[in-house]
PDB file of C-alpha atoms and ligand atoms in Angstrom:
ATOM      1  CA  MET A   1     -27.563 105.957  61.905  1.00 97.00           C
ATOM      2  CA  VAL A   2     -24.451 105.187  59.851  1.00 97.00           C
ATOM      3  CA  LYS A   3     -21.347 105.499  62.041  1.00 97.00           C
ATOM      4  CA  GLU A   4     -17.640 105.982  61.400  1.00 96.00           C
ATOM      5  CA  ILE A   5     -15.525 102.762  61.372  1.00 96.00           C
ATOM      6  CA  VAL A   6     -12.963 102.541  64.207  1.00 96.00           C
ATOM      7  CA  ARG A   7      -9.472 101.371  63.204  1.00 95.00           C
ATOM      8  CA  ASP A   8      -7.693 101.922  66.540  1.00 96.00           C
ATOM      9  CA  GLU A   9      -6.340  98.438  67.320  1.00 95.00           C
ATOM     10  CA  PHE A  10      -5.768  99.256  71.017  1.00 96.00           C
ATOM     11  CA  PHE A  11      -9.448 100.172  71.428  1.00 97.00           C
ATOM     12  CA  LEU A  12     -10.539  97.124  69.388  1.00 97.00           C
ATOM     13  CA  GLN A  13      -8.514  94.808  71.641  1.00 97.00           C
ATOM     14  CA  GLN A  14     -10.560  95.743  74.732  1.00 97.00           C
ATOM     15  CA  LYS A  15     -13.255  93.278  75.772  1.00 98.00           C
ATOM     16  CA  SER A  16     -16.776  94.624  75.272  1.00 98.00           C
ATOM     17  CA  ALA A  17     -19.318  94.799  78.108  1.00 98.00           C
ATOM     18  CA  LYS A  18     -22.631  92.941  78.121  1.00 98.00           C
ATOM     19  CA  ALA A  19     -25.355  94.697  76.152  1.00 98.00           C
ATOM     20  CA  THR A  20     -28.618  95.756  77.748  1.00 98.00           C
ATOM     21  CA  LYS A  21     -32.039  96.629  76.337  1.00 97.00           C
ATOM     22  CA  ASP A  22     -30.771 100.217  75.892  1.00 97.00           C
ATOM     23  CA  ASP A  23     -28.258  98.931  73.350  1.00 98.00           C
ATOM     24  CA  ILE A  24     -30.953  98.006  70.813  1.00 98.00           C
ATOM     25  CA  ALA A  25     -30.287 101.513  69.396  1.00 98.00           C
ATOM     26  CA  VAL A  26     -26.619 100.506  68.974  1.00 98.00           C
ATOM     27  CA  ALA A  27     -27.755  97.364  67.140  1.00 98.00           C
ATOM     28  CA  GLN A  28     -29.804  99.550  64.770  1.00 98.00           C
ATOM     29  CA  ASP A  29     -26.755 101.792  64.131  1.00 98.00           C
ATOM     30  CA  LEU A  30     -24.742  98.631  63.360  1.00 97.00           C
ATOM     31  CA  LEU A  31     -27.364  97.419  60.870  1.00 98.00           C
ATOM     32  CA  ASP A  32     -27.393 100.866  59.221  1.00 97.00           C
ATOM     33  CA  THR A  33     -23.586 100.944  59.056  1.00 97.00           C
ATOM     34  CA  LEU A  34     -23.452  97.386  57.673  1.00 97.00           C
ATOM     35  CA  ALA A  35     -25.942  98.384  54.953  1.00 96.00           C
ATOM     36  CA  ALA A  36     -23.770 101.402  54.094  1.00 96.00           C
ATOM     37  CA  HIS A  37     -20.774  99.071  53.613  1.00 94.00           C
ATOM     38  CA  ARG A  38     -22.691  96.437  51.658  1.00 91.00           C
ATOM     39  CA  GLU A  39     -19.802  96.029  49.253  1.00 88.00           C
ATOM     40  CA  GLY A  40     -16.889  94.308  50.920  1.00 85.00           C
ATOM     41  CA  CYS A  41     -18.362  93.926  54.417  1.00 92.00           C
ATOM     42  CA  VAL A  42     -20.480  91.028  55.705  1.00 96.00           C
ATOM     43  CA  GLY A  43     -20.469  91.721  59.437  1.00 97.00           C
ATOM     44  CA  LEU A  44     -19.746  94.290  62.130  1.00 97.00           C
ATOM     45  CA  ALA A  45     -19.277  94.402  65.885  1.00 98.00           C
ATOM     46  CA  ALA A  46     -20.280  97.412  68.001  1.00 98.00           C
ATOM     47  CA  ASN A  47     -16.714  98.285  68.998  1.00 97.00           C
ATOM     48  CA  MET A  48     -16.030  98.852  65.295  1.00 97.00           C
ATOM     49  CA  ILE A  49     -18.384 101.839  65.556  1.00 98.00           C
ATOM     50  CA  GLY A  50     -16.895 102.953  68.860  1.00 97.00           C
ATOM     51  CA  VAL A  51     -19.292 101.266  71.307  1.00 98.00           C
ATOM     52  CA  ALA A  52     -17.659  98.638  73.545  1.00 98.00           C
ATOM     53  CA  LYS A  53     -20.822  96.524  73.979  1.00 98.00           C
ATOM     54  CA  CYS A  54     -21.447  92.926  72.871  1.00 98.00           C
ATOM     55  CA  VAL A  55     -23.569  93.633  69.817  1.00 98.00           C
ATOM     56  CA  ILE A  56     -22.963  92.290  66.312  1.00 98.00           C
ATOM     57  CA  ALA A  57     -24.600  92.572  62.902  1.00 98.00           C
ATOM     58  CA  VAL A  58     -24.272  89.809  60.319  1.00 98.00           C
ATOM     59  CA  ASN A  59     -25.236  89.554  56.674  1.00 96.00           C
ATOM     60  CA  LEU A  60     -27.247  86.381  55.974  1.00 94.00           C
ATOM     61  CA  GLY A  61     -27.252  86.787  52.213  1.00 90.00           C
ATOM     62  CA  ASP A  62     -30.566  88.465  51.484  1.00 90.00           C
ATOM     63  CA  THR A  63     -31.030  89.932  54.948  1.00 94.00           C
ATOM     64  CA  ASP A  64     -29.028  91.264  57.901  1.00 97.00           C
ATOM     65  CA  ILE A  65     -29.450  90.162  61.489  1.00 97.00           C
ATOM     66  CA  ALA A  66     -28.406  91.874  64.723  1.00 98.00           C
ATOM     67  CA  MET A  67     -27.468  89.877  67.812  1.00 98.00           C
ATOM     68  CA  LEU A  68     -27.019  91.242  71.313  1.00 98.00           C
ATOM     69  CA  ASN A  69     -24.805  89.228  73.671  1.00 98.00           C
ATOM     70  CA  PRO A  70     -24.166  86.430  71.162  1.00 98.00           C
ATOM     71  CA  GLU A  71     -22.571  83.358  72.705  1.00 98.00           C
ATOM     72  CA  ILE A  72     -21.505  80.090  71.098  1.00 98.00           C
ATOM     73  CA  VAL A  73     -23.122  77.327  73.157  1.00 98.00           C
ATOM     74  CA  LYS A  74     -22.168  74.396  70.881  1.00 98.00           C
ATOM     75  CA  HIS A  75     -19.845  73.885  67.951  1.00 97.00           C
ATOM     76  CA  SER A  76     -18.672  71.148  65.609  1.00 96.00           C
ATOM     77  CA  ALA A  77     -15.478  69.341  66.541  1.00 94.00           C
ATOM     78  CA  LYS A  78     -14.114  70.075  63.106  1.00 90.00           C
ATOM     79  CA  ARG A  79     -12.309  73.325  62.400  1.00 94.00           C
ATOM     80  CA  TYR A  80     -10.951  74.548  59.117  1.00 96.00           C
ATOM     81  CA  LYS A  81      -8.280  77.037  58.096  1.00 97.00           C
ATOM     82  CA  THR A  82      -9.335  80.116  56.183  1.00 97.00           C
ATOM     83  CA  THR A  83      -8.343  83.721  55.539  1.00 96.00           C
ATOM     84  CA  GLU A  84     -10.434  86.708  56.538  1.00 96.00           C
ATOM     85  CA  GLY A  85     -10.461  90.428  56.053  1.00 94.00           C
ATOM     86  CA  CYS A  86     -11.887  93.039  58.408  1.00 95.00           C
ATOM     87  CA  LEU A  87     -13.187  96.536  57.743  1.00 93.00           C
ATOM     88  CA  SER A  88     -11.097  97.775  60.701  1.00 94.00           C
ATOM     89  CA  LEU A  89      -7.873  96.143  59.509  1.00 92.00           C
ATOM     90  CA  VAL A  90      -5.704  96.212  56.422  1.00 91.00           C
ATOM     91  CA  GLY A  91      -5.280  93.054  54.351  1.00 92.00           C
ATOM     92  CA  GLU A  92      -6.289  89.458  55.024  1.00 94.00           C
ATOM     93  CA  ARG A  93      -5.136  87.162  57.813  1.00 94.00           C
ATOM     94  CA  GLU A  94      -5.208  83.427  58.411  1.00 96.00           C
ATOM     95  CA  THR A  95      -7.494  81.984  61.067  1.00 97.00           C
ATOM     96  CA  GLU A  96      -9.355  78.809  62.071  1.00 97.00           C
ATOM     97  CA  ARG A  97     -13.144  78.484  62.345  1.00 97.00           C
ATOM     98  CA  PHE A  98     -15.685  75.868  63.381  1.00 98.00           C
ATOM     99  CA  GLU A  99     -17.881  74.539  60.566  1.00 97.00           C
ATOM    100  CA  THR A 100     -21.097  74.623  62.568  1.00 97.00           C
ATOM    101  CA  ILE A 101     -22.064  76.634  65.643  1.00 98.00           C
ATOM    102  CA  GLU A 102     -25.106  77.036  67.836  1.00 98.00           C
ATOM    103  CA  VAL A 103     -25.527  80.567  69.150  1.00 98.00           C
ATOM    104  CA  LYS A 104     -27.723  82.016  71.837  1.00 98.00           C
ATOM    105  CA  TYR A 105     -28.382  85.746  71.689  1.00 98.00           C
ATOM    106  CA  ARG A 106     -30.959  88.486  72.198  1.00 98.00           C
ATOM    107  CA  ASP A 107     -32.815  89.842  69.196  1.00 98.00           C
ATOM    108  CA  MET A 108     -33.954  93.423  68.399  1.00 98.00           C
ATOM    109  CA  ASN A 109     -36.781  93.009  70.955  1.00 98.00           C
ATOM    110  CA  PHE A 110     -34.230  91.778  73.512  1.00 98.00           C
ATOM    111  CA  ALA A 111     -35.991  88.399  73.370  1.00 98.00           C
ATOM    112  CA  LYS A 112     -33.917  85.242  73.883  1.00 98.00           C
ATOM    113  CA  GLN A 113     -33.059  83.344  70.709  1.00 98.00           C
ATOM    114  CA  LYS A 114     -31.042  80.262  69.837  1.00 98.00           C
ATOM    115  CA  ALA A 115     -30.068  79.210  66.329  1.00 97.00           C
ATOM    116  CA  LYS A 116     -27.657  76.997  64.378  1.00 98.00           C
ATOM    117  CA  PHE A 117     -25.426  78.353  61.648  1.00 97.00           C
ATOM    118  CA  SER A 118     -22.940  76.725  59.315  1.00 96.00           C
ATOM    119  CA  GLY A 119     -20.520  77.587  56.545  1.00 94.00           C
ATOM    120  CA  PHE A 120     -19.843  81.227  55.680  1.00 95.00           C
ATOM    121  CA  THR A 121     -22.540  82.601  58.024  1.00 96.00           C
ATOM    122  CA  ALA A 122     -21.038  80.665  60.938  1.00 97.00           C
ATOM    123  CA  GLN A 123     -17.629  82.047  59.955  1.00 97.00           C
ATOM    124  CA  ILE A 124     -18.872  85.652  60.013  1.00 97.00           C
ATOM    125  CA  ILE A 125     -20.542  85.167  63.406  1.00 98.00           C
ATOM    126  CA  GLN A 126     -17.348  83.681  64.889  1.00 98.00           C
ATOM    127  CA  HIS A 127     -15.342  86.637  63.549  1.00 97.00           C
ATOM    128  CA  GLU A 128     -17.773  89.156  65.072  1.00 98.00           C
ATOM    129  CA  ILE A 129     -18.038  87.326  68.426  1.00 98.00           C
ATOM    130  CA  ASP A 130     -14.227  87.457  68.551  1.00 97.00           C
ATOM    131  CA  HIS A 131     -14.495  91.260  68.200  1.00 97.00           C
ATOM    132  CA  CYS A 132     -16.705  91.321  71.342  1.00 98.00           C
ATOM    133  CA  GLN A 133     -13.861  89.510  73.175  1.00 97.00           C
ATOM    134  CA  GLY A 134     -11.288  92.009  71.923  1.00 97.00           C
ATOM    135  CA  ILE A 135      -9.817  89.392  69.584  1.00 97.00           C
ATOM    136  CA  LEU A 136      -8.689  90.511  66.149  1.00 95.00           C
ATOM    137  CA  ILE A 137      -7.889  88.077  63.339  1.00 91.00           C
TER     138      ILE A 137
HETATM  139 ZN1   ZN B 201     -13.634  92.347  61.825  1.00 96.25          ZN
END
């Protein structure tokens, strides 16, 4: 179900709790909401739809992926400076991101997954994982 986007920075700065199997429904809402904001939005975190759980949805170009409890287990030494926007915030802000990351997470069946990402996809995932930590760009 498509949900309303939260813009309350105080709420967004709270750390999200670990997701459980029951939060797969939240992941589906995130995917639906991401699809509804296809133009100008490449990723969402659950607190952006009012649920303080570690769930994110990321656009991979031709498909979207949901991750529950995503965690960066490895990353490149190299970081680069970039600017990012956020559906919950106004304007763009400067930040630093790793070029390559390895992420472990639970998929829509709550099965354990591990995958490597680089470039723009890795950037989106880092932005959304930051949301789970209550970190805004
Ligand atoms: Zn954001």
